[in-house]
Short mmCIF file of C-alpha atoms in Angstrom, two decimals:
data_model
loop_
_atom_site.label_atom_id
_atom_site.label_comp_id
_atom_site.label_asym_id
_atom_site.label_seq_id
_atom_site.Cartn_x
_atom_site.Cartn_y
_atom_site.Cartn_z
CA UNK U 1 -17.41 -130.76 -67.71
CA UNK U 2 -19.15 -133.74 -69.71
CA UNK U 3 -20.48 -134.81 -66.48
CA UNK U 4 -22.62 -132.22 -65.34
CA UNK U 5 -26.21 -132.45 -66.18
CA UNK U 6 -27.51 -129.89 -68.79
CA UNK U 7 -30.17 -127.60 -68.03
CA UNK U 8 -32.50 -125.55 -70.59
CA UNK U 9 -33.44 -122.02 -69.39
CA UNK U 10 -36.05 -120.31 -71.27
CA UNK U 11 -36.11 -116.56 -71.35
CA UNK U 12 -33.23 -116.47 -70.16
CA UNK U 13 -32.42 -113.41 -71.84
CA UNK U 14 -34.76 -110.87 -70.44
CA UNK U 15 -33.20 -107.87 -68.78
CA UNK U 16 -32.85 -108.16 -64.69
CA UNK U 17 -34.48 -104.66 -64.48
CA UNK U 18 -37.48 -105.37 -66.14
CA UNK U 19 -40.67 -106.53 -64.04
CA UNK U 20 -41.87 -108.87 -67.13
CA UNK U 21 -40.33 -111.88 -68.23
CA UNK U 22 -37.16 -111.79 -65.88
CA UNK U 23 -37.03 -115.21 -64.68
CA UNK U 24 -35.31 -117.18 -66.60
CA UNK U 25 -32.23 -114.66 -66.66
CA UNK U 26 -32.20 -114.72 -62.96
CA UNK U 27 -32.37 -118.86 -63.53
CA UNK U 28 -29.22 -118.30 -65.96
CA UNK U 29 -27.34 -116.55 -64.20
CA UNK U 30 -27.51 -118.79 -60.54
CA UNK U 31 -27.27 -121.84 -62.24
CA UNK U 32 -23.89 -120.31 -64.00
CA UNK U 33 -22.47 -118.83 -60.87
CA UNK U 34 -23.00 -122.23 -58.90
CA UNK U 35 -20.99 -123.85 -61.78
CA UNK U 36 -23.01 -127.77 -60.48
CA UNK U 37 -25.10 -127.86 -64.32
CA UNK U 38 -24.00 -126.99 -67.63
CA UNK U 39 -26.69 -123.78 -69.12
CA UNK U 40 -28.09 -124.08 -72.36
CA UNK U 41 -30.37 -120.69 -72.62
CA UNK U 42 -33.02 -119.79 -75.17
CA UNK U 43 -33.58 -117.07 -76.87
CA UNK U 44 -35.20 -116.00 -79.93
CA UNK U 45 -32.29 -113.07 -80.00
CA UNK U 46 -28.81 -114.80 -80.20
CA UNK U 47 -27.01 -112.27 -81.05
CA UNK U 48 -27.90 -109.22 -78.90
CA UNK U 49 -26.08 -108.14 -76.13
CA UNK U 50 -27.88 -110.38 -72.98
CA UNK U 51 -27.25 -113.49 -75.40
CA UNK U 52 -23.33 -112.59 -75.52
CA UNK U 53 -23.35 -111.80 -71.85
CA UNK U 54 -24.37 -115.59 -70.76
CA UNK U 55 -21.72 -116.87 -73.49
CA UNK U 56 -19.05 -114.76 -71.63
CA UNK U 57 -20.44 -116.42 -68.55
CA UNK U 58 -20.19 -120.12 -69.98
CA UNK U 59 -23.52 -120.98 -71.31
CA UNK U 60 -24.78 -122.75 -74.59
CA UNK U 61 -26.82 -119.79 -76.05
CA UNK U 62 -28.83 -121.79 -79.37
CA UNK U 63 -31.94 -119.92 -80.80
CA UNK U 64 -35.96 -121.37 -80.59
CA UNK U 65 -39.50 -119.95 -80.52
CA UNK U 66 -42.38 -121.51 -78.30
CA UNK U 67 -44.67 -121.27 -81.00
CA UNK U 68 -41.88 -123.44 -83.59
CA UNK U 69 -41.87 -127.47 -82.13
CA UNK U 70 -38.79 -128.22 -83.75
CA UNK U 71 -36.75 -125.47 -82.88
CA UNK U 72 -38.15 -126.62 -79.13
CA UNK U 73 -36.79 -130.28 -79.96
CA UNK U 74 -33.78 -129.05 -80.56
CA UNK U 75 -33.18 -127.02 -78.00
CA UNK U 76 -34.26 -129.35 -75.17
CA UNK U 77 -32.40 -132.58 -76.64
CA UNK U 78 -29.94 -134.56 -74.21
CA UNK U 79 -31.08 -132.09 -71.71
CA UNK U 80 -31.33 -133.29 -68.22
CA UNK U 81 -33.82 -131.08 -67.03
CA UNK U 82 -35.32 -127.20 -68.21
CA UNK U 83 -36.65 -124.57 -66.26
CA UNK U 84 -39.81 -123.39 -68.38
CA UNK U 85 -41.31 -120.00 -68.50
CA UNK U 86 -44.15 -118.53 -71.14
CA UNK U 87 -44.63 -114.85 -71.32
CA UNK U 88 -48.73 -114.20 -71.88
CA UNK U 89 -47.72 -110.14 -71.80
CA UNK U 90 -45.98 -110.75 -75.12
CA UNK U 91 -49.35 -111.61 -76.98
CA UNK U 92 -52.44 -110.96 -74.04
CA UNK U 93 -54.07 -114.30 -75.21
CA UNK U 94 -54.77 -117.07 -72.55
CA UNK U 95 -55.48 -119.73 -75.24
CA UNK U 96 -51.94 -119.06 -76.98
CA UNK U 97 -50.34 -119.44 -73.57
CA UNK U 98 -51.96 -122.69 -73.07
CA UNK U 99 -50.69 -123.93 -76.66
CA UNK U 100 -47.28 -122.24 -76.09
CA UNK U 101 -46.79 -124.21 -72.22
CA UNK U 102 -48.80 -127.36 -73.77
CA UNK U 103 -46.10 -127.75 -77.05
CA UNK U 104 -43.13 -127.53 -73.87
CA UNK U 105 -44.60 -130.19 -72.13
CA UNK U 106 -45.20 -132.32 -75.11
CA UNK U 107 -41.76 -131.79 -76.15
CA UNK U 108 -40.45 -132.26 -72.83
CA UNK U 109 -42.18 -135.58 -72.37
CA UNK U 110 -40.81 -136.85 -75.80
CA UNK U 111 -36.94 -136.19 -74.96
CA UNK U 112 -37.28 -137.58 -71.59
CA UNK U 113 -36.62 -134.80 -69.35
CA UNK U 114 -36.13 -135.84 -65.52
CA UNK U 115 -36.70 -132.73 -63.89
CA UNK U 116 -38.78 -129.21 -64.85
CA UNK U 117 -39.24 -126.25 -63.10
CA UNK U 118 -42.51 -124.54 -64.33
CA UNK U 119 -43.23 -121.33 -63.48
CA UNK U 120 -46.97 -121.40 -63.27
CA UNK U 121 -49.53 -119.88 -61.22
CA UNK U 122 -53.31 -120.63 -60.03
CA UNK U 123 -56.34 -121.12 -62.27
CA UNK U 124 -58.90 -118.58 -60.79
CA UNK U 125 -61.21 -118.83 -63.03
CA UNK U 126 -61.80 -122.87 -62.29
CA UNK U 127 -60.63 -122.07 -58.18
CA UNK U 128 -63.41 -119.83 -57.97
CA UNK U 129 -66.18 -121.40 -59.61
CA UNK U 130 -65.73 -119.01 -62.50
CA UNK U 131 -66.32 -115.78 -60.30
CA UNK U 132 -63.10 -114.28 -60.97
CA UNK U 133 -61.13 -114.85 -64.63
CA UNK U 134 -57.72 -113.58 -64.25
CA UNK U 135 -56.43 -114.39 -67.77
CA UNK U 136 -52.29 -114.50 -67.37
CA UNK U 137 -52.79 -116.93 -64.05
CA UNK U 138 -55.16 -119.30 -65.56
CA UNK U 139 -53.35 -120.15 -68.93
CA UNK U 140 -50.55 -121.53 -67.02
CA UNK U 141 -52.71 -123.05 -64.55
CA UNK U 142 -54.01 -124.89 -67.23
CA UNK U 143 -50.63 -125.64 -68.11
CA UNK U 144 -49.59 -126.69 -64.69
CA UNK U 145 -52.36 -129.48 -64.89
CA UNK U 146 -51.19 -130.69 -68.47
CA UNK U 147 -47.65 -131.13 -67.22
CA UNK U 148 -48.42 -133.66 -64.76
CA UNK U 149 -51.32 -135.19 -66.39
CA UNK U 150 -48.56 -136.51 -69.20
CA UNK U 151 -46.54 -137.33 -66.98
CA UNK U 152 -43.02 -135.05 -66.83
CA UNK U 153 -41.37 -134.79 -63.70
CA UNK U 154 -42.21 -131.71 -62.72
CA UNK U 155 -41.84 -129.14 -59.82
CA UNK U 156 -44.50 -126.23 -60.29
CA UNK U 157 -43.09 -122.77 -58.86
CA UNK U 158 -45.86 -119.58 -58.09
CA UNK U 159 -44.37 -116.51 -57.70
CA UNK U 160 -46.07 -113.47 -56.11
CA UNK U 161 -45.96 -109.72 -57.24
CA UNK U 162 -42.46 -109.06 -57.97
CA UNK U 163 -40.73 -106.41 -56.01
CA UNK U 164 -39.25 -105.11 -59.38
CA UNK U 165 -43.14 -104.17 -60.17
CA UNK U 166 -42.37 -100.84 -58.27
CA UNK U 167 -39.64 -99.57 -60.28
CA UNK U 168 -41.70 -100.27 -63.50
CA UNK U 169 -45.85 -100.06 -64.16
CA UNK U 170 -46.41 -99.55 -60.34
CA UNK U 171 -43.76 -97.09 -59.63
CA UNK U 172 -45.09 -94.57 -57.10
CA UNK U 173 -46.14 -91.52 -58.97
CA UNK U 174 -46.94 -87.71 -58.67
CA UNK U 175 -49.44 -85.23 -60.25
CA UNK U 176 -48.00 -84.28 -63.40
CA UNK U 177 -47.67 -81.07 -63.15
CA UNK U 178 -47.21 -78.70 -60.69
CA UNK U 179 -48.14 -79.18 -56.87
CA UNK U 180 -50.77 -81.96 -55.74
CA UNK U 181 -53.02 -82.01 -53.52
CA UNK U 182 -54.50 -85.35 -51.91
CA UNK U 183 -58.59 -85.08 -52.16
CA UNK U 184 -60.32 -87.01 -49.78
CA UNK U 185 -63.13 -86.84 -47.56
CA UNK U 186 -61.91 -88.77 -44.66
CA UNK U 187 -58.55 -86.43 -44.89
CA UNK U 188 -58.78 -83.08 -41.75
CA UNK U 189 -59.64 -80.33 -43.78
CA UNK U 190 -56.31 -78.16 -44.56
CA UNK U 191 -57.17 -74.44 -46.13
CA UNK U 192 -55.19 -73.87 -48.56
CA UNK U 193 -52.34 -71.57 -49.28
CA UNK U 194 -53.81 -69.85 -52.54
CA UNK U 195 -57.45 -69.70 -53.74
CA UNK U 196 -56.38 -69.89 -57.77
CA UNK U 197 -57.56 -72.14 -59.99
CA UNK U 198 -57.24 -75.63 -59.79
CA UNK U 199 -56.86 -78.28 -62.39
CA UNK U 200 -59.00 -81.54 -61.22
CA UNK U 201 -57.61 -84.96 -62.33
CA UNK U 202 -60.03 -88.21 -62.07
CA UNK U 203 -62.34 -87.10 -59.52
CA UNK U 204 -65.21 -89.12 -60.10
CA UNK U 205 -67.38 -88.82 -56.64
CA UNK U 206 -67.33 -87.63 -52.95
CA UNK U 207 -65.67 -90.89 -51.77
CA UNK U 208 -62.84 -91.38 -53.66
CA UNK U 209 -59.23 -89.55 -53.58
CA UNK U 210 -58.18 -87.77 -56.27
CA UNK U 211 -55.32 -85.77 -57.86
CA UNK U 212 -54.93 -82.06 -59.06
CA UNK U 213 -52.50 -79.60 -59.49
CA UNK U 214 -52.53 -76.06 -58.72
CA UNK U 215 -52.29 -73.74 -61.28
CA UNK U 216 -52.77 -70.33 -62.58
CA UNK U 217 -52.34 -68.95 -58.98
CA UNK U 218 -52.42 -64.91 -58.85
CA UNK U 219 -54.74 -62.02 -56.64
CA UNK U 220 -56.63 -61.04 -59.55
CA UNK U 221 -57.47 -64.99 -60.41
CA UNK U 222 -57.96 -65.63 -57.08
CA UNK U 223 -60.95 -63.16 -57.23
CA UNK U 224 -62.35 -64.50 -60.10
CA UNK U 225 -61.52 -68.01 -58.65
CA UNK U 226 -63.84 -67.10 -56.03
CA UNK U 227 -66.42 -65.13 -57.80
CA UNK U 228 -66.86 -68.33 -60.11
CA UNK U 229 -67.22 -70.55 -56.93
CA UNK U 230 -69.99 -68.88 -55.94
CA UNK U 231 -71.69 -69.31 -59.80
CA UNK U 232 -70.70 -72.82 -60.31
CA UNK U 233 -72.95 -75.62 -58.54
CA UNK U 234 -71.25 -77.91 -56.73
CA UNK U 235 -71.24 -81.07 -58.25
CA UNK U 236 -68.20 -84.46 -57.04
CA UNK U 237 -68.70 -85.74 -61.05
CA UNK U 238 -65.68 -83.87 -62.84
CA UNK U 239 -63.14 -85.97 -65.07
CA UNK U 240 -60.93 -83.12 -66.29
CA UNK U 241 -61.54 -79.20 -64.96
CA UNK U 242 -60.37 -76.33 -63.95
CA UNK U 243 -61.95 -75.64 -60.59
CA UNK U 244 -61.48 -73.39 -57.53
CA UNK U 245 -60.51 -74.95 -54.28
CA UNK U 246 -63.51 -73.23 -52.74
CA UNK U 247 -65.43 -74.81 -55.25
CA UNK U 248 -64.23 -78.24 -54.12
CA UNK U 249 -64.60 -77.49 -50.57
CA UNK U 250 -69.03 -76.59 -51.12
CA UNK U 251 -68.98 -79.97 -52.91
CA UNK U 252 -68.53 -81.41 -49.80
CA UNK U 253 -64.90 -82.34 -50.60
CA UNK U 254 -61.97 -82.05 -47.61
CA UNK U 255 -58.41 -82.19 -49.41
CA UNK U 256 -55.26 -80.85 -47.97
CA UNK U 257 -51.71 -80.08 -49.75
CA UNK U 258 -49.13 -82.75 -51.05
CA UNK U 259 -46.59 -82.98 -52.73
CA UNK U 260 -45.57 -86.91 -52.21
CA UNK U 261 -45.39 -90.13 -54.61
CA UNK U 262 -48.63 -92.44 -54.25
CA UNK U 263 -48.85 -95.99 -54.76
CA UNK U 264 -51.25 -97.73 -56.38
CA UNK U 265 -52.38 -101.42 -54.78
CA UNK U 266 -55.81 -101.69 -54.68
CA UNK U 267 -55.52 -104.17 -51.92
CA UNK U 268 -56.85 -101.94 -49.40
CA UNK U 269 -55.83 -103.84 -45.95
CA UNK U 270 -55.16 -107.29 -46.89
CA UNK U 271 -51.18 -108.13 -46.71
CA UNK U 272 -50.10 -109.01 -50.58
CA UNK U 273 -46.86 -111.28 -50.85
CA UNK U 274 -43.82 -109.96 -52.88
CA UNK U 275 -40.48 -111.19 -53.67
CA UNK U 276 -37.90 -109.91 -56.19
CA UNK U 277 -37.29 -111.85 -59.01
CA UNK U 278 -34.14 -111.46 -59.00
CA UNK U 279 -33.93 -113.93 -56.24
CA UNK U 280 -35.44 -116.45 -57.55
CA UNK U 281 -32.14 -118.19 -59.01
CA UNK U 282 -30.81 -119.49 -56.54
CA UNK U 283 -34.88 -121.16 -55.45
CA UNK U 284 -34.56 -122.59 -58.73
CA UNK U 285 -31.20 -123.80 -58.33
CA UNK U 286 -32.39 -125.52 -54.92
CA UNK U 287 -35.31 -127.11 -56.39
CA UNK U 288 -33.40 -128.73 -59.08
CA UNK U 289 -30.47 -130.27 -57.05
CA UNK U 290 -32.88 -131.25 -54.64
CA UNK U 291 -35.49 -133.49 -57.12
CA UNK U 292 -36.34 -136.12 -54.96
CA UNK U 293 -37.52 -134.02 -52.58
CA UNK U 294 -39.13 -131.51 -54.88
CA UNK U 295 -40.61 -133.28 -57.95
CA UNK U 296 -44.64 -133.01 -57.72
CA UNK U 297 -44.89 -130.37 -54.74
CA UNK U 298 -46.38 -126.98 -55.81
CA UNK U 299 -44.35 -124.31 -54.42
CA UNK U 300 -45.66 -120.79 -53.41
CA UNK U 301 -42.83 -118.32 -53.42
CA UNK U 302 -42.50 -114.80 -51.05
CA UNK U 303 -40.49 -113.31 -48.82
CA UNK U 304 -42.89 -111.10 -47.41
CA UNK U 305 -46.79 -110.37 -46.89
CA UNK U 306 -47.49 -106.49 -46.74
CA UNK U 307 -50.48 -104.00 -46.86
CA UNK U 308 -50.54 -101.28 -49.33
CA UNK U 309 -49.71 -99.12 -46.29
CA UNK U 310 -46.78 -100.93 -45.15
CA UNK U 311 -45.24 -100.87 -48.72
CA UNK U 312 -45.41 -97.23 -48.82
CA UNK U 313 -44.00 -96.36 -45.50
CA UNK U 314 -40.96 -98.97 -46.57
CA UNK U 315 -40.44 -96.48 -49.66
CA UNK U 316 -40.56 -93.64 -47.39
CA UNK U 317 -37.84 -94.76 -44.98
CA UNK U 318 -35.22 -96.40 -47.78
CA UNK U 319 -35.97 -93.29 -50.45
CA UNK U 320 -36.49 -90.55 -48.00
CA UNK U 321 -39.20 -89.68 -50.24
CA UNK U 322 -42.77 -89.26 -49.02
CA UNK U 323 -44.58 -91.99 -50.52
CA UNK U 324 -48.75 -92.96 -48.98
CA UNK U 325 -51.08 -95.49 -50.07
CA UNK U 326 -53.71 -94.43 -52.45
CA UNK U 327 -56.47 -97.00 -51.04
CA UNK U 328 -57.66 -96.83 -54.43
CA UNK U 329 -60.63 -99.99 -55.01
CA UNK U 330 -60.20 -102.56 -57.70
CA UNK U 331 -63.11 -101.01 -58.87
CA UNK U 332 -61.73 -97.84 -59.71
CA UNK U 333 -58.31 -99.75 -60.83
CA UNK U 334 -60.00 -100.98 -63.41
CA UNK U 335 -61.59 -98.23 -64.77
CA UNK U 336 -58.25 -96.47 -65.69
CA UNK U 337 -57.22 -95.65 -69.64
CA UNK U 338 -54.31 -98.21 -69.73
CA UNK U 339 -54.35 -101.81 -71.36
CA UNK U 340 -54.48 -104.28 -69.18
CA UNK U 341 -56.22 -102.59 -66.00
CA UNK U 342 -59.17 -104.79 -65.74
CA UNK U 343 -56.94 -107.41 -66.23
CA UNK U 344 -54.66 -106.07 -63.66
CA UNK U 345 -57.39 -105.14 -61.31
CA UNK U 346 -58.58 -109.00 -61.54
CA UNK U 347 -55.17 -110.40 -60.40
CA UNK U 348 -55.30 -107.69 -57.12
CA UNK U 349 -59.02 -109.31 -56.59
CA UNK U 350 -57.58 -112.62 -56.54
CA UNK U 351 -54.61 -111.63 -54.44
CA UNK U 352 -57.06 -110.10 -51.87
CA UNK U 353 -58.05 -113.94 -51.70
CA UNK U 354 -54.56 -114.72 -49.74
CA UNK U 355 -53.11 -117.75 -52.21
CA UNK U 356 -50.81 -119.67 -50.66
CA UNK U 357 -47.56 -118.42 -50.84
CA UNK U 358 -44.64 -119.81 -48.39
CA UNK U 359 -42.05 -117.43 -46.76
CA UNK U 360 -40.53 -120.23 -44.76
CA UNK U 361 -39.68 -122.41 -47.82
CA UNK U 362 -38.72 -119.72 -50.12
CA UNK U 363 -36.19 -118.89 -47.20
CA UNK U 364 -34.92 -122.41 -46.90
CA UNK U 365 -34.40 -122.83 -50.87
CA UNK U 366 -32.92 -119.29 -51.11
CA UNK U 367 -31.55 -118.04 -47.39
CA UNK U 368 -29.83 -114.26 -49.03
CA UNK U 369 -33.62 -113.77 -51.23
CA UNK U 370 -34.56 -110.25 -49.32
CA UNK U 371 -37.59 -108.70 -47.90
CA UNK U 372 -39.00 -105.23 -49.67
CA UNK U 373 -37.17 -103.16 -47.33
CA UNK U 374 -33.52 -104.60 -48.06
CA UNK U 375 -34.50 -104.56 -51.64
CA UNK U 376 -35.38 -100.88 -51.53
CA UNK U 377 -32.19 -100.55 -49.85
CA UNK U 378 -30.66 -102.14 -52.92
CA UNK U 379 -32.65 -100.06 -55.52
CA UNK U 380 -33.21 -96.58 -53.60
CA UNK U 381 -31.37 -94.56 -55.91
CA UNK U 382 -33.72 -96.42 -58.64
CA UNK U 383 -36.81 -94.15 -57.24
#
């Protein structure tokens, strides 16, 4: 027992399911299960349920905060080696980030570590000549290049878009109400069943799809519907209307019934690499019984490289579920009312870029991590 080496996790009490900050569990809990290091995970929460969970499973749970240095000397004394992880989602700042992964380093330098695992990830901002600023990759780029500037011993890990992503913000998603219909104008023009009203959700011009749902459907509306079609001038620009499917149809618009989920990658044809996080563990686990083969190499994880389509039609087969790409633009990602879609729709811009991420290595560190479709096969009921 004495003899092992001891390893500090951070976050290593996130929860498996969700698609933000899950690393360092999955770290926890292969390191534990291999039994070769002793586990000393971090939290800020030592007393809540994951916390308990890793002491049942043999680690050294002791509480510390990125932001407090001490607590971080502490935790990473007579350590052997750490995996390190900082969470930008928990605070959106880049320059906190830096300080945050910068303070680790330091700290990590001044007990001597022999081995860390960062999980880091490209600075596009300085990559591409300041054309592109994706905020959450470039803090820990930063932070990549201060580890091995002071000199720790370091292995930097990249991971692509987690799998877990699709059970979370990017699950595939339906009209939210009623039936949906699929507006676009490269779509075969499909009359539709009823000529009610119809409610029109995000349309913002002729060439790009769109979501409404049927409603108010009824003879006597479907009169009006089409007494009002002939008032109303056709005009693509509508955020939030009622509007008649004839209307649609003399703006020039082609849409056709459907009632299945859509995803939303806006990385039109370009394959994106994935991986679930849950498999990253055992990678880890690799890395760090392998140091002499692995300190200083940057490592690109994936076990996959799909198009928007092919994700879909994997979520069709596993869920029996209809699911299509929405070929929806970065442009009109970003646009969206949710925090962080410009920010989001930066990160798909930079993906579009193909960084280099390694199936054949990932494989060889990890040989049971899965591809999406065995992974939807694990999660289908999930959907």
């Amino acid at each position: 027992m004495a003899g092992r080496k001891l390893i500090v996790v951070f976050g290593a009490t996130a929860l498996s399911g969700r698609s933000r900050g899950a690393q360092g569990g999955s770290v926890a809990r292969a390191l534990l299960g291999d039994g070769a290091f002793r586990v000393r995970a971090v939290t800020r929460s030592p007393r809540k349920k994951p916390a308990e969970e890793l002491r049942r499973r043999g680690a050294e749970v002791v509480k510390a905060d990125q932001d407090d240095e001490a607590s971080l000397e502490r935790a990473l004394a007579g350590a052997y080696g750490a995996f390190v992880v900082t969470n930008f989602w928990e605070h959106c700042s880049k320059e906190k980030e830096i300080e945050q992964g910068q303070r680790l380093a330091d700290v990590s330098k001044r007990q001597g570590l022999r081995h860390v695992v960062f999980s880091g990830l490209e600075n596009v901002h300085q990559l591409t000549g300041g054309r592109l600023e994706v905020l959450h990759f470039d803090g820990k780029g930063v932070v990549e290049e201060y580890f091995q500037k002071i000199g720790v011993p370091t292995t930097i890990i990249r991971l692509p878009f987690y799998f877990e992503n699709f059970l979370t913000i990017f699950k595939p998603q339906k009209a939210p109400q009623g039936d949906t219909f699929v507006l676009d104008p490269r779509a075969a023009l499909d009359t539709p069943r009823a000529f009610g009203m119809v409610e029109v959700v995000g349309l913002q011009t002729s060439h790009s799809a769109a979501l409404v749902s049927r409603s108010l459907s009824s003879p006597l509306l479907s009169c009006l519907a089409m007494l009002m079609s002939a008032l109303i001038p056709p005009s693509p620009r509508v955020q939030r209307q009622l509007k008649t499917p004839l209307y649609l149809l003399r703006a020039g618009l082609h849409f056709s019934w459907d009632q299945s989920l859509h995803t939303e990658l806006p990385m039109g044809d370009t394959p994106m690499d994935g991986m679930a996080v849950e498999d990253l563990g055992p990678v880890v686990l690799g890395l760090l019984k392998s140091p002499g083969e692995y300190i200083g190499q940057v490592i690109g994880l994936s076990t996959g490289k799909l198009t928007e389509a092919e994700y879909a039609a994997i979520l069709s087969q596993q869920t029996g579920r209809t699911v299509r790409a929405s070929k929806i633009s970065p442009e009109e990602y970003e646009k969206q009312d949710f925090p962080g879609a410009k920010e989001t729709a930066a990160m798909f811009r930079f993906y579009a870029l193909k960084p280099d991420r390694s199936v054949a290595l990932t494989m060889k560190l990890n040989p049971q991590a899965r591809t999406f479709h065995q992974w939807v096969g694990d999660n289908k009921n999930a959907f």
